[in-house]
mmCIF file of C-alpha atoms in Angstrom:
data_model
loop_
_atom_site.group_PDB
_atom_site.id
_atom_site.type_symbol
_atom_site.label_atom_id
_atom_site.label_comp_id
_atom_site.label_asym_id
_atom_site.label_seq_id
_atom_site.Cartn_x
_atom_site.Cartn_y
_atom_site.Cartn_z
ATOM 1 C CA UNK A 126 29.520 10.913 -2.476
ATOM 2 C CA UNK A 127 30.585 13.931 -4.854
ATOM 3 C CA UNK A 128 27.999 12.984 -7.597
ATOM 4 C CA UNK A 129 25.553 16.600 -7.004
ATOM 5 C CA UNK A 130 27.269 18.483 -10.039
ATOM 6 C CA UNK A 131 26.269 16.071 -12.175
ATOM 7 C CA UNK A 132 22.763 15.484 -11.429
ATOM 8 C CA UNK A 133 19.932 17.765 -13.253
ATOM 9 C CA UNK A 134 16.868 17.918 -10.965
ATOM 10 C CA UNK A 135 16.696 21.504 -10.913
ATOM 11 C CA UNK A 136 17.604 22.073 -14.199
ATOM 12 C CA UNK A 137 15.142 23.549 -16.556
ATOM 13 C CA UNK A 138 15.139 23.090 -19.671
ATOM 14 C CA UNK A 139 13.622 26.177 -21.944
ATOM 15 C CA UNK A 140 14.933 25.828 -25.287
ATOM 16 C CA UNK A 141 18.776 26.810 -24.751
ATOM 17 C CA UNK A 142 21.334 26.484 -27.197
ATOM 18 C CA UNK A 143 24.901 24.906 -26.407
ATOM 19 C CA UNK A 144 26.310 28.769 -26.702
ATOM 20 C CA UNK A 145 25.958 29.467 -22.714
ATOM 21 C CA UNK A 146 27.810 25.920 -21.993
ATOM 22 C CA UNK A 147 30.622 26.991 -23.972
ATOM 23 C CA UNK A 148 30.417 30.501 -22.509
ATOM 24 C CA UNK A 149 30.424 29.059 -18.963
ATOM 25 C CA UNK A 150 33.453 26.642 -19.680
ATOM 26 C CA UNK A 151 35.347 29.752 -21.241
ATOM 27 C CA UNK A 152 35.121 32.099 -18.219
ATOM 28 C CA UNK A 153 35.830 29.663 -15.433
ATOM 29 C CA UNK A 154 39.034 28.401 -17.464
ATOM 30 C CA UNK A 155 40.097 31.804 -18.521
ATOM 31 C CA UNK A 156 39.783 33.216 -15.167
ATOM 32 C CA UNK A 157 41.890 30.337 -13.989
ATOM 33 C CA UNK A 158 44.842 30.629 -17.099
ATOM 34 C CA UNK A 159 44.786 33.948 -16.190
ATOM 35 C CA UNK A 160 46.153 33.261 -13.058
ATOM 36 C CA UNK A 161 48.704 31.198 -14.444
ATOM 37 C CA UNK A 162 50.449 33.633 -16.958
ATOM 38 C CA UNK A 163 52.407 35.362 -14.796
ATOM 39 C CA UNK A 164 54.208 32.910 -13.845
ATOM 40 C CA UNK A 165 54.433 31.604 -17.370
ATOM 41 C CA UNK A 166 55.074 34.968 -19.959
ATOM 42 C CA UNK A 167 54.565 38.021 -17.784
ATOM 43 C CA UNK A 168 55.831 40.434 -20.040
ATOM 44 C CA UNK A 169 53.838 39.815 -22.860
ATOM 45 C CA UNK A 170 50.524 41.984 -22.905
ATOM 46 C CA UNK A 171 47.078 39.605 -23.513
ATOM 47 C CA UNK A 172 44.440 40.542 -26.022
ATOM 48 C CA UNK A 173 41.196 39.245 -27.092
ATOM 49 C CA UNK A 174 41.289 38.228 -31.012
ATOM 50 C CA UNK A 175 39.505 41.154 -32.177
ATOM 51 C CA UNK A 176 42.356 42.879 -31.053
ATOM 52 C CA UNK A 177 45.486 41.036 -32.897
ATOM 53 C CA UNK A 178 48.091 44.008 -34.645
ATOM 54 C CA UNK A 179 50.261 41.970 -37.145
ATOM 55 C CA UNK A 180 53.402 40.589 -35.890
ATOM 56 C CA UNK A 181 53.287 41.992 -32.257
ATOM 57 C CA UNK A 182 53.664 39.340 -29.940
ATOM 58 C CA UNK A 183 51.013 38.853 -27.500
ATOM 59 C CA UNK A 184 48.673 35.603 -25.417
ATOM 60 C CA UNK A 185 45.277 35.025 -26.416
ATOM 61 C CA UNK A 186 42.876 32.849 -24.383
ATOM 62 C CA UNK A 187 39.873 31.108 -26.186
ATOM 63 C CA UNK A 188 38.189 27.937 -26.843
ATOM 64 C CA UNK A 189 39.453 25.676 -29.210
ATOM 65 C CA UNK A 190 37.903 24.480 -32.321
ATOM 66 C CA UNK A 191 38.879 21.850 -34.876
ATOM 67 C CA UNK A 192 37.678 21.777 -38.396
ATOM 68 C CA UNK A 193 38.022 18.136 -39.447
ATOM 69 C CA UNK A 194 36.984 17.065 -43.359
ATOM 70 C CA UNK A 195 35.582 13.804 -42.605
ATOM 71 C CA UNK A 196 33.900 14.498 -39.370
ATOM 72 C CA UNK A 197 30.502 13.263 -40.256
ATOM 73 C CA UNK A 198 27.860 15.550 -40.555
ATOM 74 C CA UNK A 199 23.562 14.694 -40.638
ATOM 75 C CA UNK A 200 23.590 17.166 -43.950
ATOM 76 C CA UNK A 201 25.884 15.029 -45.814
ATOM 77 C CA UNK A 202 23.184 12.038 -45.334
ATOM 78 C CA UNK A 203 20.756 13.842 -47.252
ATOM 79 C CA UNK A 204 23.104 16.001 -49.838
ATOM 80 C CA UNK A 205 21.660 15.108 -53.412
ATOM 81 C CA UNK A 206 25.863 14.947 -54.398
ATOM 82 C CA UNK A 207 26.583 12.214 -52.213
ATOM 83 C CA UNK A 208 23.470 10.305 -52.480
ATOM 84 C CA UNK A 209 25.590 7.665 -54.829
ATOM 85 C CA UNK A 210 28.608 7.064 -52.616
ATOM 86 C CA UNK A 211 27.923 5.847 -49.608
ATOM 87 C CA UNK A 212 29.250 7.092 -46.669
ATOM 88 C CA UNK A 213 32.731 6.501 -45.039
ATOM 89 C CA UNK A 214 32.416 5.558 -41.371
ATOM 90 C CA UNK A 215 35.783 5.413 -40.283
ATOM 91 C CA UNK A 216 36.737 4.509 -36.605
ATOM 92 C CA UNK A 217 39.068 7.620 -36.092
ATOM 93 C CA UNK A 218 38.303 11.052 -38.174
ATOM 94 C CA UNK A 219 41.652 12.432 -37.981
ATOM 95 C CA UNK A 220 43.294 13.671 -41.356
ATOM 96 C CA UNK A 221 46.391 15.890 -42.638
ATOM 97 C CA UNK A 222 43.903 18.844 -43.387
ATOM 98 C CA UNK A 223 42.075 19.162 -40.109
ATOM 99 C CA UNK A 224 43.579 22.639 -38.769
ATOM 100 C CA UNK A 225 42.699 24.481 -35.598
ATOM 101 C CA UNK A 226 40.985 27.847 -35.009
ATOM 102 C CA UNK A 227 40.829 29.751 -31.609
ATOM 103 C CA UNK A 228 37.883 31.642 -30.543
ATOM 104 C CA UNK A 229 36.797 33.860 -28.210
ATOM 105 C CA UNK A 230 33.567 36.367 -27.634
ATOM 106 C CA UNK A 231 34.825 38.875 -30.087
ATOM 107 C CA UNK A 232 36.036 36.758 -32.822
ATOM 108 C CA UNK A 233 38.283 33.459 -34.483
ATOM 109 C CA UNK A 234 41.341 33.157 -35.590
ATOM 110 C CA UNK A 235 42.929 30.430 -37.664
ATOM 111 C CA UNK A 236 46.192 28.992 -35.635
ATOM 112 C CA UNK A 237 49.450 28.073 -37.552
ATOM 113 C CA UNK A 238 53.154 26.892 -36.307
ATOM 114 C CA UNK A 239 54.564 23.787 -36.304
ATOM 115 C CA UNK A 240 54.251 23.731 -32.242
ATOM 116 C CA UNK A 241 50.441 23.042 -32.212
ATOM 117 C CA UNK A 242 49.643 19.403 -33.507
ATOM 118 C CA UNK A 243 45.899 19.055 -34.673
ATOM 119 C CA UNK A 244 45.657 15.252 -34.253
ATOM 120 C CA UNK A 245 46.011 15.856 -30.106
ATOM 121 C CA UNK A 246 43.739 18.623 -29.661
ATOM 122 C CA UNK A 247 40.138 18.718 -29.918
ATOM 123 C CA UNK A 248 37.169 20.817 -29.979
ATOM 124 C CA UNK A 249 36.335 22.650 -26.721
ATOM 125 C CA UNK A 250 39.266 23.009 -24.855
ATOM 126 C CA UNK A 251 40.368 25.796 -23.425
ATOM 127 C CA UNK A 252 44.241 26.922 -23.879
ATOM 128 C CA UNK A 253 46.571 30.193 -23.450
ATOM 129 C CA UNK A 254 48.631 30.788 -26.728
ATOM 130 C CA UNK A 255 51.853 32.681 -27.218
ATOM 131 C CA UNK A 256 52.062 34.117 -30.964
ATOM 132 C CA UNK A 257 51.900 36.892 -33.073
ATOM 133 C CA UNK A 258 49.514 37.390 -36.277
ATOM 134 C CA UNK A 259 51.034 36.950 -39.661
ATOM 135 C CA UNK A 260 50.414 38.963 -42.677
ATOM 136 C CA UNK A 261 47.823 36.324 -43.775
ATOM 137 C CA UNK A 262 45.610 36.608 -40.830
ATOM 138 C CA UNK A 263 46.630 33.531 -39.173
ATOM 139 C CA UNK A 264 47.970 32.982 -35.760
ATOM 140 C CA UNK A 265 51.219 31.750 -35.741
ATOM 141 C CA UNK A 266 51.337 30.044 -32.277
ATOM 142 C CA UNK A 267 55.319 30.221 -30.316
ATOM 143 C CA UNK A 268 53.987 28.537 -27.052
ATOM 144 C CA UNK A 269 51.024 26.904 -25.564
ATOM 145 C CA UNK A 270 49.928 26.862 -21.771
ATOM 146 C CA UNK A 271 47.223 23.639 -20.891
ATOM 147 C CA UNK A 272 45.569 24.460 -17.750
ATOM 148 C CA UNK A 273 47.607 21.628 -16.035
ATOM 149 C CA UNK A 274 46.980 18.776 -13.847
ATOM 150 C CA UNK A 275 44.200 20.262 -10.966
ATOM 151 C CA UNK A 276 45.535 20.683 -7.168
ATOM 152 C CA UNK A 277 45.109 17.129 -5.569
ATOM 153 C CA UNK A 278 44.454 16.941 -1.905
ATOM 154 C CA UNK A 279 47.193 15.214 -0.376
ATOM 155 C CA UNK A 280 46.906 11.337 0.067
ATOM 156 C CA UNK A 281 46.756 10.444 4.108
ATOM 157 C CA UNK A 282 49.915 8.414 5.316
ATOM 158 C CA UNK A 283 49.028 4.873 5.249
ATOM 159 C CA UNK A 284 48.990 1.981 7.501
ATOM 160 C CA UNK A 285 50.072 -0.994 6.821
ATOM 161 C CA UNK A 286 46.578 -2.884 5.967
ATOM 162 C CA UNK A 287 45.639 -3.277 2.478
ATOM 163 C CA UNK A 288 41.875 -2.558 1.483
ATOM 164 C CA UNK A 289 40.831 -3.188 -2.377
ATOM 165 C CA UNK A 290 38.246 -1.390 -4.503
ATOM 166 C CA UNK A 291 37.059 -3.974 -7.471
ATOM 167 C CA UNK A 292 35.909 -2.357 -10.506
ATOM 168 C CA UNK A 293 33.776 -4.459 -12.877
ATOM 169 C CA UNK A 294 32.420 -3.070 -16.204
ATOM 170 C CA UNK A 295 30.202 -4.220 -19.537
ATOM 171 C CA UNK A 296 28.801 -7.015 -17.930
ATOM 172 C CA UNK A 297 25.921 -7.086 -20.709
ATOM 173 C CA UNK A 298 23.867 -9.530 -18.614
ATOM 174 C CA UNK A 299 20.976 -10.420 -20.903
ATOM 175 C CA UNK A 300 23.010 -10.427 -24.161
ATOM 176 C CA UNK A 301 23.571 -13.387 -26.550
ATOM 177 C CA UNK A 302 27.701 -13.319 -25.669
ATOM 178 C CA UNK A 303 26.843 -12.712 -21.873
ATOM 179 C CA UNK A 304 27.588 -16.105 -19.723
ATOM 180 C CA UNK A 305 25.925 -15.997 -16.287
ATOM 181 C CA UNK A 306 28.435 -18.709 -14.756
ATOM 182 C CA UNK A 307 31.208 -16.551 -15.777
ATOM 183 C CA UNK A 308 29.850 -13.639 -13.396
ATOM 184 C CA UNK A 309 28.740 -15.889 -10.677
ATOM 185 C CA UNK A 310 31.948 -17.344 -10.599
ATOM 186 C CA UNK A 311 33.373 -13.627 -10.404
ATOM 187 C CA UNK A 312 30.517 -12.976 -7.002
ATOM 188 C CA UNK A 313 31.334 -15.823 -5.577
ATOM 189 C CA UNK A 314 35.441 -14.767 -5.242
ATOM 190 C CA UNK A 315 34.654 -11.489 -4.078
ATOM 191 C CA UNK A 316 32.162 -12.448 -1.731
ATOM 192 C CA UNK A 317 34.429 -15.096 0.091
ATOM 193 C CA UNK A 318 32.709 -18.174 -1.100
ATOM 194 C CA UNK A 319 35.558 -19.466 -3.515
ATOM 195 C CA UNK A 320 38.982 -20.176 -3.447
ATOM 196 C CA UNK A 321 41.792 -20.880 -0.331
ATOM 197 C CA UNK A 322 42.323 -19.118 3.062
ATOM 198 C CA UNK A 323 44.792 -16.779 0.702
ATOM 199 C CA UNK A 324 41.741 -15.814 -1.679
ATOM 200 C CA UNK A 325 39.280 -15.371 1.383
ATOM 201 C CA UNK A 326 41.369 -13.074 3.529
ATOM 202 C CA UNK A 327 41.582 -11.177 0.109
ATOM 203 C CA UNK A 328 38.103 -10.980 -0.141
ATOM 204 C CA UNK A 329 37.812 -9.717 3.283
ATOM 205 C CA UNK A 330 39.420 -6.631 2.423
ATOM 206 C CA UNK A 331 37.339 -5.822 -0.671
ATOM 207 C CA UNK A 332 35.877 -2.177 0.971
ATOM 208 C CA UNK A 333 33.818 -1.346 -2.386
ATOM 209 C CA UNK A 334 32.487 -2.930 -5.652
ATOM 210 C CA UNK A 335 32.385 -0.308 -8.731
ATOM 211 C CA UNK A 336 29.940 -1.881 -11.586
ATOM 212 C CA UNK A 337 30.901 0.918 -14.425
ATOM 213 C CA UNK A 338 28.563 0.906 -17.050
ATOM 214 C CA UNK A 339 26.752 -1.554 -19.779
ATOM 215 C CA UNK A 340 25.438 -3.839 -17.221
ATOM 216 C CA UNK A 341 22.966 -4.793 -19.428
ATOM 217 C CA UNK A 342 22.021 -5.495 -22.921
ATOM 218 C CA UNK A 343 18.479 -5.699 -24.672
ATOM 219 C CA UNK A 344 17.488 -7.815 -28.026
ATOM 220 C CA UNK A 345 17.495 -4.620 -30.396
ATOM 221 C CA UNK A 346 14.593 -6.326 -32.215
ATOM 222 C CA UNK A 347 12.592 -5.191 -29.398
ATOM 223 C CA UNK A 348 13.770 -1.464 -29.171
ATOM 224 C CA UNK A 349 12.564 -0.488 -32.689
ATOM 225 C CA UNK A 350 9.810 2.199 -31.531
ATOM 226 C CA UNK A 351 6.773 -0.308 -32.146
ATOM 227 C CA UNK A 352 4.078 -1.420 -29.447
ATOM 228 C CA UNK A 353 5.612 -4.487 -26.991
ATOM 229 C CA UNK A 354 3.574 -7.613 -26.630
ATOM 230 C CA UNK A 355 2.980 -8.713 -23.011
ATOM 231 C CA UNK A 356 5.331 -11.489 -24.023
ATOM 232 C CA UNK A 357 8.240 -8.974 -25.900
ATOM 233 C CA UNK A 358 7.394 -6.556 -22.230
ATOM 234 C CA UNK A 359 8.441 -9.508 -20.209
ATOM 235 C CA UNK A 360 11.176 -10.199 -22.116
ATOM 236 C CA UNK A 361 12.535 -6.637 -21.986
ATOM 237 C CA UNK A 362 12.497 -6.866 -17.941
ATOM 238 C CA UNK A 363 14.348 -10.087 -17.800
ATOM 239 C CA UNK A 364 18.346 -8.442 -18.235
ATOM 240 C CA UNK A 365 17.376 -6.097 -15.372
ATOM 241 C CA UNK A 366 15.869 -8.361 -12.977
ATOM 242 C CA UNK A 367 18.257 -11.010 -13.286
ATOM 243 C CA UNK A 368 21.289 -8.393 -12.654
ATOM 244 C CA UNK A 369 19.304 -7.626 -9.828
ATOM 245 C CA UNK A 370 19.663 -10.876 -8.399
ATOM 246 C CA UNK A 371 23.463 -11.261 -9.592
ATOM 247 C CA UNK A 372 23.695 -7.613 -7.344
ATOM 248 C CA UNK A 373 22.120 -8.535 -4.524
ATOM 249 C CA UNK A 374 24.752 -11.089 -3.695
ATOM 250 C CA UNK A 375 27.371 -8.414 -3.525
ATOM 251 C CA UNK A 376 25.332 -6.167 -1.876
ATOM 252 C CA UNK A 377 24.314 -8.115 0.801
ATOM 253 C CA UNK A 378 28.058 -8.066 1.825
ATOM 254 C CA UNK A 379 29.953 -5.318 0.201
ATOM 255 C CA UNK A 380 29.601 -1.986 -0.734
ATOM 256 C CA UNK A 381 28.446 -2.078 -4.163
ATOM 257 C CA UNK A 382 28.159 1.245 -6.596
ATOM 258 C CA UNK A 383 26.530 0.895 -9.888
ATOM 259 C CA UNK A 384 27.254 3.733 -13.149
ATOM 260 C CA UNK A 385 24.863 4.108 -15.891
ATOM 261 C CA UNK A 386 26.490 3.325 -18.968
ATOM 262 C CA UNK A 387 25.345 4.315 -23.212
ATOM 263 C CA UNK A 388 23.341 0.211 -23.026
ATOM 264 C CA UNK A 389 21.648 0.742 -19.960
ATOM 265 C CA UNK A 390 18.169 1.940 -19.475
ATOM 266 C CA UNK A 391 19.003 5.440 -18.702
ATOM 267 C CA UNK A 392 19.223 8.951 -20.167
ATOM 268 C CA UNK A 393 21.660 8.549 -23.284
ATOM 269 C CA UNK A 394 23.314 12.189 -22.795
ATOM 270 C CA UNK A 395 26.049 12.691 -20.277
ATOM 271 C CA UNK A 396 25.883 13.190 -17.304
ATOM 272 C CA UNK A 397 23.785 10.367 -17.409
ATOM 273 C CA UNK A 398 21.548 10.185 -14.190
ATOM 274 C CA UNK A 399 21.154 7.429 -11.303
ATOM 275 C CA UNK A 400 19.439 3.803 -12.881
ATOM 276 C CA UNK A 401 16.443 4.394 -10.891
ATOM 277 C CA UNK A 402 15.821 1.905 -7.454
ATOM 278 C CA UNK A 403 12.814 0.537 -8.626
ATOM 279 C CA UNK A 404 15.156 -1.005 -11.268
ATOM 280 C CA UNK A 405 16.658 -3.199 -8.239
ATOM 281 C CA UNK A 406 14.068 -4.555 -5.545
ATOM 282 C CA UNK A 407 16.692 -6.955 -4.322
ATOM 283 C CA UNK A 408 19.692 -4.658 -3.964
ATOM 284 C CA UNK A 409 18.738 -1.613 -3.227
ATOM 285 C CA UNK A 410 17.163 -2.979 0.422
ATOM 286 C CA UNK A 411 20.647 -2.732 1.423
ATOM 287 C CA UNK A 412 21.881 0.357 2.268
ATOM 288 C CA UNK A 413 25.286 -0.852 0.803
ATOM 289 C CA UNK A 414 23.753 -0.297 -2.649
ATOM 290 C CA UNK A 415 23.993 3.442 -4.504
ATOM 291 C CA UNK A 416 23.078 4.119 -8.024
ATOM 292 C CA UNK A 417 25.177 6.602 -9.157
ATOM 293 C CA UNK A 418 25.728 8.841 -11.916
ATOM 294 C CA UNK A 419 28.105 8.625 -14.987
ATOM 295 C CA UNK A 420 30.461 10.416 -14.268
ATOM 296 C CA UNK A 421 30.685 9.400 -10.839
ATOM 297 C CA UNK A 422 32.729 10.935 -8.307
ATOM 298 C CA UNK A 423 33.567 9.668 -4.518
ATOM 299 C CA UNK A 424 35.927 9.220 -1.849
ATOM 300 C CA UNK A 425 36.927 6.550 0.574
ATOM 301 C CA UNK A 426 39.655 6.992 2.984
ATOM 302 C CA UNK A 427 40.398 10.059 1.831
ATOM 303 C CA UNK A 428 41.394 8.649 -1.573
ATOM 304 C CA UNK A 429 39.446 10.105 -4.080
ATOM 305 C CA UNK A 430 38.043 8.815 -7.241
ATOM 306 C CA UNK A 431 36.641 9.767 -10.431
ATOM 307 C CA UNK A 432 35.331 7.798 -13.363
ATOM 308 C CA UNK A 433 33.114 7.372 -16.512
ATOM 309 C CA UNK A 434 31.424 4.848 -18.153
ATOM 310 C CA UNK A 435 34.035 5.142 -21.260
ATOM 311 C CA UNK A 436 32.070 7.520 -23.719
ATOM 312 C CA UNK A 437 34.064 10.572 -22.980
ATOM 313 C CA UNK A 438 37.607 9.286 -23.520
ATOM 314 C CA UNK A 439 36.068 6.764 -27.072
ATOM 315 C CA UNK A 440 34.968 9.762 -28.388
ATOM 316 C CA UNK A 441 38.533 11.439 -28.081
ATOM 317 C CA UNK A 442 39.626 8.370 -29.896
ATOM 318 C CA UNK A 443 37.197 8.962 -32.966
ATOM 319 C CA UNK A 444 38.122 12.708 -33.075
ATOM 320 C CA UNK A 445 42.275 13.098 -31.982
ATOM 321 C CA UNK A 446 45.045 10.251 -32.040
ATOM 322 C CA UNK A 447 47.064 8.910 -28.680
ATOM 323 C CA UNK A 448 49.731 6.225 -28.234
ATOM 324 C CA UNK A 449 46.873 4.485 -25.845
ATOM 325 C CA UNK A 450 43.453 4.974 -24.575
ATOM 326 C CA UNK A 451 45.642 6.135 -21.453
ATOM 327 C CA UNK A 452 46.894 8.856 -22.981
ATOM 328 C CA UNK A 453 43.363 10.191 -23.872
ATOM 329 C CA UNK A 454 43.044 9.940 -20.079
ATOM 330 C CA UNK A 455 45.995 12.012 -18.973
ATOM 331 C CA UNK A 456 45.347 14.757 -21.828
ATOM 332 C CA UNK A 457 41.827 14.876 -20.047
ATOM 333 C CA UNK A 458 43.188 15.819 -16.587
ATOM 334 C CA UNK A 459 45.803 17.894 -18.392
ATOM 335 C CA UNK A 460 43.232 20.211 -19.793
ATOM 336 C CA UNK A 461 41.085 19.979 -16.551
ATOM 337 C CA UNK A 462 38.125 18.642 -18.563
ATOM 338 C CA UNK A 463 36.266 15.140 -17.972
ATOM 339 C CA UNK A 464 34.540 15.816 -21.647
ATOM 340 C CA UNK A 465 35.779 18.564 -23.708
ATOM 341 C CA UNK A 466 34.000 17.073 -26.951
ATOM 342 C CA UNK A 467 30.898 17.600 -25.611
ATOM 343 C CA UNK A 468 28.483 19.046 -26.569
ATOM 344 C CA UNK A 469 30.321 18.965 -30.349
ATOM 345 C CA UNK A 470 30.696 15.075 -30.795
ATOM 346 C CA UNK A 471 29.157 13.884 -27.152
ATOM 347 C CA UNK A 472 25.818 13.901 -26.463
ATOM 348 C CA UNK A 473 25.411 16.408 -22.967
ATOM 349 C CA UNK A 474 22.453 18.542 -21.207
ATOM 350 C CA UNK A 475 22.594 21.982 -22.318
ATOM 351 C CA UNK A 476 23.781 23.360 -18.815
ATOM 352 C CA UNK A 477 23.245 27.379 -18.788
ATOM 353 C CA UNK A 478 25.429 28.808 -16.155
ATOM 354 C CA UNK A 479 28.074 26.068 -15.321
ATOM 355 C CA UNK A 480 30.357 23.184 -16.868
ATOM 356 C CA UNK A 481 29.998 19.689 -14.235
ATOM 357 C CA UNK A 482 32.845 18.424 -16.358
ATOM 358 C CA UNK A 483 35.254 20.505 -15.215
ATOM 359 C CA UNK A 484 37.898 18.706 -12.978
ATOM 360 C CA UNK A 485 38.575 20.882 -9.648
ATOM 361 C CA UNK A 486 40.484 18.909 -7.915
ATOM 362 C CA UNK A 487 42.750 16.310 -8.862
ATOM 363 C CA UNK A 488 41.838 12.625 -7.906
ATOM 364 C CA UNK A 489 44.058 10.122 -7.077
ATOM 365 C CA UNK A 490 42.058 6.956 -9.321
ATOM 366 C CA UNK A 491 40.933 8.001 -12.467
ATOM 367 C CA UNK A 492 38.912 4.896 -14.088
ATOM 368 C CA UNK A 493 37.496 3.926 -17.597
ATOM 369 C CA UNK A 494 34.796 1.341 -17.817
ATOM 370 C CA UNK A 495 33.940 -0.313 -21.510
ATOM 371 C CA UNK A 496 37.119 -0.712 -22.859
ATOM 372 C CA UNK A 497 38.997 -3.349 -25.164
ATOM 373 C CA UNK A 498 41.427 -4.268 -22.629
ATOM 374 C CA UNK A 499 43.305 -3.903 -19.528
ATOM 375 C CA UNK A 500 45.611 -0.788 -19.044
ATOM 376 C CA UNK A 501 46.672 1.047 -16.137
ATOM 377 C CA UNK A 502 49.335 3.597 -15.727
ATOM 378 C CA UNK A 503 50.597 6.011 -12.561
ATOM 379 C CA UNK A 504 51.270 9.295 -13.552
ATOM 380 C CA UNK A 505 52.611 12.047 -11.963
ATOM 381 C CA UNK A 506 52.074 16.076 -12.209
ATOM 382 C CA UNK A 507 54.253 18.785 -11.992
ATOM 383 C CA UNK A 508 53.322 19.734 -8.769
ATOM 384 C CA UNK A 509 53.989 16.072 -6.926
ATOM 385 C CA UNK A 510 50.367 15.047 -7.956
ATOM 386 C CA UNK A 511 49.871 11.167 -8.137
ATOM 387 C CA UNK A 512 47.246 9.485 -10.348
ATOM 388 C CA UNK A 513 46.340 5.872 -11.049
ATOM 389 C CA UNK A 514 44.505 5.597 -14.582
ATOM 390 C CA UNK A 515 42.567 2.199 -15.404
ATOM 391 C CA UNK A 516 41.220 1.223 -18.252
ATOM 392 C CA UNK A 517 38.472 -1.536 -16.850
ATOM 393 C CA UNK A 518 38.039 -3.979 -19.539
ATOM 394 C CA UNK A 519 34.663 -5.388 -21.166
ATOM 395 C CA UNK A 520 33.700 -8.332 -18.757
ATOM 396 C CA UNK A 521 31.453 -9.941 -21.118
ATOM 397 C CA UNK A 522 34.281 -10.463 -23.474
ATOM 398 C CA UNK A 523 37.443 -10.792 -21.111
ATOM 399 C CA UNK A 524 35.717 -11.824 -18.230
ATOM 400 C CA UNK A 525 38.351 -9.665 -16.069
ATOM 401 C CA UNK A 526 37.958 -7.431 -13.510
ATOM 402 C CA UNK A 527 40.569 -4.687 -12.011
ATOM 403 C CA UNK A 528 41.575 -4.717 -8.457
ATOM 404 C CA UNK A 529 43.080 -1.019 -7.013
ATOM 405 C CA UNK A 530 44.756 -1.531 -3.924
ATOM 406 C CA UNK A 531 44.203 1.438 -1.843
ATOM 407 C CA UNK A 532 47.316 1.489 0.462
ATOM 408 C CA UNK A 533 49.560 2.056 -2.374
ATOM 409 C CA UNK A 534 47.680 2.834 -5.422
ATOM 410 C CA UNK A 535 48.722 -0.913 -7.139
ATOM 411 C CA UNK A 536 46.724 -2.764 -9.441
ATOM 412 C CA UNK A 537 45.849 -6.110 -10.758
ATOM 413 C CA UNK A 538 43.280 -8.136 -12.675
ATOM 414 C CA UNK A 539 41.653 -11.092 -11.652
ATOM 415 C CA UNK A 540 40.072 -13.207 -14.540
ATOM 416 C CA UNK A 541 37.143 -15.483 -14.669
ATOM 417 C CA UNK A 542 36.662 -17.740 -17.634
ATOM 418 C CA UNK A 543 37.259 -21.725 -19.243
ATOM 419 C CA UNK A 544 40.417 -21.108 -16.712
ATOM 420 C CA UNK A 545 40.262 -18.953 -13.593
ATOM 421 C CA UNK A 546 43.282 -17.277 -12.710
ATOM 422 C CA UNK A 547 44.462 -14.102 -10.831
#
């Protein structure tokens, strides 16, 4: 497992602000972009924002800040001017008035030019820009250099044997719309207790199950900050007890990784730390059971996996536009950053000397949980990198799990509902 970088056990919170994580990100990404510039525009000088001269072509490297008129602000809730008008809560905060600013330690400059679409970018990305300062003091962008896909460790030549990894997400055990029978069908299917010989031979080749967040759901009425009666306390512990009973059946036969999600009993901000093993007295008795962080990074048979419970992609969807969720996922790889909107609009721990969300090596499989529907695509990088992107749908709504064949990175779904289908 490669989740050490997402751990915050040795970090000390001394009241630090978020500027340090941005400095760490800028320093790390700028060093890497500088190494790419000679192959991009070797003849142009690299300037700081403060060193820009009107009409002189150059390259500047910095962090993008996106000015958004519709972005919610906590101050708006208390402003007198808006007290009579209801706050807008759109699904997406992008508007035609948005504009981008590039910032480094020396200053900031507003960006202009048809090449740079504000709807595509978000606050927190580090890029190199070729252009020149205009008379108005803006920077006219003529070309963009993004970090690009990171280096990928080559996948070994695989034998003819199929090996499967099963992804499931959004179980919401204990929720009003949760169907225990549906999840039990799923468990019986993957543990080989259901189906004919063909299905059982498939189950025998499952080498890993990954539960990607939002495994339990608590009644909102109990989470109101009031002292709980003993009856309510037992109600609060029921979903996790039920989940443990179900997961024990999987862990008894198949390696199982469980990641926390936004609705689980874990810290809210990213990286979410692993759910405590004491929550799973039954499952944790097996050495096949691993409680993991979110994001989660691991390797199986030299195939590398990287994934989240969905918060990073859901946040990108609020503050930028793409044709689908896979488009946002591809951008995070191209920007070499798992959660570029953290800490601006996505909660994250205020790291001081590192940015754990920087993607150092390109995964072979990149997954996000708790999505509306299943989507998958195989994408290729400029240096031959091949990545399987997977959106895992919420099981409680769709009854669908995703199966990946490690031999060829092909994907299919298994659905359990009123009718059983694969």
